[in-house]
Coordinates of C-alpha atoms and ligand atoms in Angstrom, one line a residue:
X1 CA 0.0 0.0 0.0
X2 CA 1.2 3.6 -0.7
X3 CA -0.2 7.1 0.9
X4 CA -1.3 8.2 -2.3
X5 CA -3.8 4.7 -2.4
X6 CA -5.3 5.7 1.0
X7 CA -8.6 6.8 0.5
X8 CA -8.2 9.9 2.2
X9 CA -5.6 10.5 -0.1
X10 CA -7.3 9.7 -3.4
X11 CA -10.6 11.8 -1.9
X12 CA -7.8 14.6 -1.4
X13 CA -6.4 14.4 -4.9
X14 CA -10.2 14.0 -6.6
X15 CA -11.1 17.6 -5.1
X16 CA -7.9 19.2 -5.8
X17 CA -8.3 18.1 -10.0
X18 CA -12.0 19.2 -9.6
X19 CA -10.8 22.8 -8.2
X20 CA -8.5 22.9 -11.0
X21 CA -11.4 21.8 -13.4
X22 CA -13.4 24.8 -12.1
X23 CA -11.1 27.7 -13.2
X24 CA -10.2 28.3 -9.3
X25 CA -6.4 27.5 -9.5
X26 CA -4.1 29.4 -12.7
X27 CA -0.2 28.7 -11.7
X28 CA 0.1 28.3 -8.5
X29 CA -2.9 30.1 -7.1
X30 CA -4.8 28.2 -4.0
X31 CA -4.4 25.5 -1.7
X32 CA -6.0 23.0 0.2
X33 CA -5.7 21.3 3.9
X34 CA -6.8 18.5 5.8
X35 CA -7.1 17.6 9.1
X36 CA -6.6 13.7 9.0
X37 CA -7.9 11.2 11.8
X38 CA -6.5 8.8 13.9
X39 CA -8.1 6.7 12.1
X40 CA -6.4 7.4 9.0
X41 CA -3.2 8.1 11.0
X42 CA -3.5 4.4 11.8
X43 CA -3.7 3.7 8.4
X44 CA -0.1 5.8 7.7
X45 CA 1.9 3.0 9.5
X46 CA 4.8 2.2 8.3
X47 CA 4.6 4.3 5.3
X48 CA 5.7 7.6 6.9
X49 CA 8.9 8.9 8.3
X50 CA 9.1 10.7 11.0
X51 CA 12.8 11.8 11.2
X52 CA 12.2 15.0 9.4
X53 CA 13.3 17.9 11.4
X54 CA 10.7 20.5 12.6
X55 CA 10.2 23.7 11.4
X56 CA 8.7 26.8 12.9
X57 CA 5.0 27.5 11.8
X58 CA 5.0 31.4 12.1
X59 CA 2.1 31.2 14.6
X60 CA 0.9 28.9 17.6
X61 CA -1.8 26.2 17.6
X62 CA -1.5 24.6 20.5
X63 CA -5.1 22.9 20.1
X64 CA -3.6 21.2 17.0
X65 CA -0.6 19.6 19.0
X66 CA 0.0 16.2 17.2
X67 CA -2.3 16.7 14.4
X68 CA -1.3 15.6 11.5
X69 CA -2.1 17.1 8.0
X70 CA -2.3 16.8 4.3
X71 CA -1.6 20.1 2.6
X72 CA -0.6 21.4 -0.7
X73 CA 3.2 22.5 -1.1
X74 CA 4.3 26.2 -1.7
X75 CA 4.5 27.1 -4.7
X76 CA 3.2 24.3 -6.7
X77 CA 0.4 24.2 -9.1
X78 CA -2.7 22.4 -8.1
X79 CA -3.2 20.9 -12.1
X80 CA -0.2 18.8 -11.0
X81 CA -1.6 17.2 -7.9
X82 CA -2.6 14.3 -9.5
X83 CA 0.0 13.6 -11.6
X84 CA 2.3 13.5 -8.8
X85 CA 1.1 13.5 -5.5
X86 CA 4.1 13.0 -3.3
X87 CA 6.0 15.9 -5.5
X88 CA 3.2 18.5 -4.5
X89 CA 1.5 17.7 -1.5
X90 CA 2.5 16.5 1.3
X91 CA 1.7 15.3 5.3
X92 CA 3.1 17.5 7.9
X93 CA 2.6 16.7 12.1
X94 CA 2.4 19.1 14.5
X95 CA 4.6 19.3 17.7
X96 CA 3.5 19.1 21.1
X97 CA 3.8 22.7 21.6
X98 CA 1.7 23.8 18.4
X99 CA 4.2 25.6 17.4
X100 CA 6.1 23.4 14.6
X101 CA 5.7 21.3 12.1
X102 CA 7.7 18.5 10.1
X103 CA 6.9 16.5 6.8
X104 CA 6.3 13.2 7.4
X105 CA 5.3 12.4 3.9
X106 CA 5.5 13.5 0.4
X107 CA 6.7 17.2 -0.4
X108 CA 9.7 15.4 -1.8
X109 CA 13.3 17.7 -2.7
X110 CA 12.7 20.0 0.0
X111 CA 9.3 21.3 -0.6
X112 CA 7.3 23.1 1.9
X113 CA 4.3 23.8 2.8
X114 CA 1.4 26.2 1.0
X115 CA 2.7 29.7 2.1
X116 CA -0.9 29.9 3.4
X117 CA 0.1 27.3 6.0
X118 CA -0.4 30.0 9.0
X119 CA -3.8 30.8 7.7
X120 CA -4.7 27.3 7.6
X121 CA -4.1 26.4 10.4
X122 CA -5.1 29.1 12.8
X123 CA -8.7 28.5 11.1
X124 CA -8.1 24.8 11.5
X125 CA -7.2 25.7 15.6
X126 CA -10.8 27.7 15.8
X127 CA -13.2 26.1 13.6
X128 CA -11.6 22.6 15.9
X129 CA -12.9 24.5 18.7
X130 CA -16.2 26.2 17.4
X131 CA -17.1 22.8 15.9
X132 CA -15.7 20.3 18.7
X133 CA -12.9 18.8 16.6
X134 CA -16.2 17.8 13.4
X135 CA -14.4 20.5 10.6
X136 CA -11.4 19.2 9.4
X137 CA -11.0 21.3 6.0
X138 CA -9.8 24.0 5.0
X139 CA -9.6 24.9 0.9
X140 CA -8.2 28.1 -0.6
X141 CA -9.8 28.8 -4.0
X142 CA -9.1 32.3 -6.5
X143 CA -12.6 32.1 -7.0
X144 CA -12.9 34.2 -10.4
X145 CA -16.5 35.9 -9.8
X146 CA -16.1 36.4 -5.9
X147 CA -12.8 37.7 -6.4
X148 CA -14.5 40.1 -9.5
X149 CA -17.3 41.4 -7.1
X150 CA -14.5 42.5 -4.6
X151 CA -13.8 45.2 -6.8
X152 CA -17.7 46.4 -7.0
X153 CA -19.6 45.9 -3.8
X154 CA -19.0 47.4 -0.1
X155 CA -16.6 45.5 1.5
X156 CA -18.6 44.7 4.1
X157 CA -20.4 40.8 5.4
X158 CA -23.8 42.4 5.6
X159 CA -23.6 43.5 2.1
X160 CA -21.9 40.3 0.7
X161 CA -23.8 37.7 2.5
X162 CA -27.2 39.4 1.3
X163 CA -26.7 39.7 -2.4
X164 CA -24.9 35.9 -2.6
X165 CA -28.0 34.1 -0.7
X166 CA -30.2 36.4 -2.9
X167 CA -28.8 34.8 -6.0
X168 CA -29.8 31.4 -5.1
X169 CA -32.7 30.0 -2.7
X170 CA -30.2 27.2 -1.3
X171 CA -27.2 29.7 -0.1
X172 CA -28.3 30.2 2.9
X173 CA -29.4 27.2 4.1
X174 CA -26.1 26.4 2.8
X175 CA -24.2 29.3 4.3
X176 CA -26.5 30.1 6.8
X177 CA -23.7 32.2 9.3
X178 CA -23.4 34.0 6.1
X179 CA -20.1 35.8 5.0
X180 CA -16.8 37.3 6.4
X181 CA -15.0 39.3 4.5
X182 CA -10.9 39.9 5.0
X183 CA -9.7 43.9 3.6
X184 CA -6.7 43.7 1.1
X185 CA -3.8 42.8 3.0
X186 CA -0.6 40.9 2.1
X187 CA -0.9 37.4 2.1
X188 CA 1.0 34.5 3.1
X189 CA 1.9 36.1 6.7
X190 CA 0.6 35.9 10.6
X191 CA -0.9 39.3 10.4
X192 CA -3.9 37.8 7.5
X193 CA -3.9 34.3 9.3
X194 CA -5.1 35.9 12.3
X195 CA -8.0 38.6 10.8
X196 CA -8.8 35.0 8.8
X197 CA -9.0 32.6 12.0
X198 CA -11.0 35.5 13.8
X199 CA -13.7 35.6 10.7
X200 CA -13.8 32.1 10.8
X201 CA -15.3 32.1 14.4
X202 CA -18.3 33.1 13.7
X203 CA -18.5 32.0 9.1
X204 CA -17.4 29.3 7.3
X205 CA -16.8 31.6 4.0
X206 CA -14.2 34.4 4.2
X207 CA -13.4 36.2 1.3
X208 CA -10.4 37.9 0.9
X209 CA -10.4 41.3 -0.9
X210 CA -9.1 41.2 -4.6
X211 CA -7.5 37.7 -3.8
X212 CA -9.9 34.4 -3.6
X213 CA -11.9 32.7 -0.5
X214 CA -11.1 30.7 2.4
X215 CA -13.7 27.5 3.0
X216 CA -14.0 25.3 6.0
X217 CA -16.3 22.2 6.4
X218 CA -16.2 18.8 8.0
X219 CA -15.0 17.2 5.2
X220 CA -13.4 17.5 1.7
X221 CA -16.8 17.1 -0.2
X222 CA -19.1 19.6 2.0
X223 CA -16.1 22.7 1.9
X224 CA -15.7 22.1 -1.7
X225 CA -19.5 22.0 -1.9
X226 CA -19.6 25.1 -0.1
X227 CA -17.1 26.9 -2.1
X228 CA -18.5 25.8 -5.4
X229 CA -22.2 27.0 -4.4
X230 CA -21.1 30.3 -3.1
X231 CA -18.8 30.8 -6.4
X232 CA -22.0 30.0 -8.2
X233 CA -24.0 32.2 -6.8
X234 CA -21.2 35.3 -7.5
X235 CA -21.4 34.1 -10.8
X236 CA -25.1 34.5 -10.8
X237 CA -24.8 38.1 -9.2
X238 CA -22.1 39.6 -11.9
X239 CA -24.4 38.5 -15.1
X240 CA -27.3 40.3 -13.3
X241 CA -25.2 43.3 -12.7
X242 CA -24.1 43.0 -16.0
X243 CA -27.7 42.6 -17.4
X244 CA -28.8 46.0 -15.7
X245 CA -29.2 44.6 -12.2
X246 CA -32.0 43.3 -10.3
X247 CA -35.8 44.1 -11.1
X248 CA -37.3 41.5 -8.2
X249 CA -35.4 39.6 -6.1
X250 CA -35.7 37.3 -2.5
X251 CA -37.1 39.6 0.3
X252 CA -36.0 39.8 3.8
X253 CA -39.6 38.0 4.9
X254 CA -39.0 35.5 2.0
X255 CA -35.9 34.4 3.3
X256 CA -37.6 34.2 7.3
X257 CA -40.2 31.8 5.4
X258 CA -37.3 29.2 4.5
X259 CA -35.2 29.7 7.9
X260 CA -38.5 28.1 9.0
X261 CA -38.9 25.5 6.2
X262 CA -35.3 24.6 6.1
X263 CA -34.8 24.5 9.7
X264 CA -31.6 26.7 10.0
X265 CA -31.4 30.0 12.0
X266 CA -30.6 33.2 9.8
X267 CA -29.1 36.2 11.5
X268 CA -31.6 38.8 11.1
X269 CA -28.9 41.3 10.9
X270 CA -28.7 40.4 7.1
X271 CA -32.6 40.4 6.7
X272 CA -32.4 44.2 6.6
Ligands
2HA301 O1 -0.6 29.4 -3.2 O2 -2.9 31.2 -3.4 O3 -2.5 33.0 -1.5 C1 -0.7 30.7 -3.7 C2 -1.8 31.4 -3.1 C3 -1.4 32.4 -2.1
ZN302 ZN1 -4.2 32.8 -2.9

């Protein structure tokens, strides 16, 4: 048995091509992480090495001590994921402290982590917490029609989370917390990891300004699920705006109508 037959591994590599399949990933752009159980990390037996030496994370998560994790590798394109898994993603373990990491597996001829790693994995440390250990993804998309509408609407979650479940009765049962939304700010550092984890308290969407989205959900299928719907429903949004805009939409009362229907709870501070 190799990692890359595990199914965890294969599940991994499916959503990655289908990312790329969307448009979401040119170059380098975006990248995914996972949260793997101890299940799985039974499963890694044997077929890991755990020699590696540790390096620092930029930022501290000790409620992910011992984790381990499969992640994209810096600077690598997500196309090539599945044409050769252990050259472009790879399995990195926490220390005790939170604090460091070390490859276990894959990320061969000293490749590292997504630069994103920080952001990843101070929203892994909350959404652990918020969700008592159930999320265990984290995706990273350049979403082409969220990032577009960036540049149009108010930078603000009120504004964002309203038009995207207008575009589509299922958003917010899908996305009921609605939307965060991250200024510009330079990527790849602690100083966006952190405005990221904090967003991801309360959403499980966080767009970043002029850049792409962060995602989290339980597993690989629901956050890619979840990114694709909300990308969808941007989609929807820029051909209306570019069709005139709206002439009737979903109401406030409309949308109080489903919460009940649907079961979910919608924040009536976005039913303005
Ligand atoms: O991996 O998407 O945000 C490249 C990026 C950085
Ligand atoms: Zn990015």
């Amino acid at each position: 048995m190799k990692v890359e037959e595990l199914d965890f591994v294969k599940n991994y590599i499916r959503i990655t091509q289908d990312a790329w399949l969307k448009g979401w990933h040119e170059r380098n752009g975006g990248n995914f992480s996972y949260r793997i159980t101890d299940e799985e990390v039974k499963e890694l037996n044997g077929l890991i090495n755990e020699n590696s030496e540790y390096t620092p994370i930029g930022v501290s998560v000790p409620n992910l001590s011992n984790e381990y994790f499969l992640v994209t590798g810096s600077g690598k394109f997500l196309r090539n994921v599945i044409l050769d898994p252990e050259a472009n993603i790879g399995i990195a373990k926490i220390d005790e402290k939170g604090e460091n990491y070390k490859i276990v597996w894959g990320l061969i001829n000293e490749a590292r982590p997504t630069s994103e790693f920080p952001s990843h994995l101070m929203s892994h440390s909350v959404k652990k917490e918020v969700t008592g250990g159930k999320n265990r993804v984290i995706l990273h998309s350049h979403t082409t029609n969220i990032i577009a509408l960036t540049f149009v609407l108010p930078l603000d979650s009120k504004v964002f989370t309203r038009e995207l479940w207008e575009m589509a009765t299922e958003c917010p049962v899908v996305f009921p917390s609605g939307v965060g939304i991250v200024p510009w700010m330079v990527p790849g550092g602690a100083a966006i990891a952190k405005e990221t984890s904090n967003l991801m308290k309360e959403f499980d969407v966080v767009i970043w300004a002029h850049h792409g989205t962060f995602v989290s959900g339980e597993s690989l299928d629901l956050a890619f699920g979840l990114m694709d719907t909300a990308e969808k429903s941007a989609e929807i949004l820029v051909k209306v705006l570019s069709m005139g805009g709206k002439r009737q939409t979903i109401t406030a009362n409309n949308f109080r109508e489903l919460a009940k229907d649907f079961k979910v709870e919608l924040p009536e501070k976005f039913l303005y």
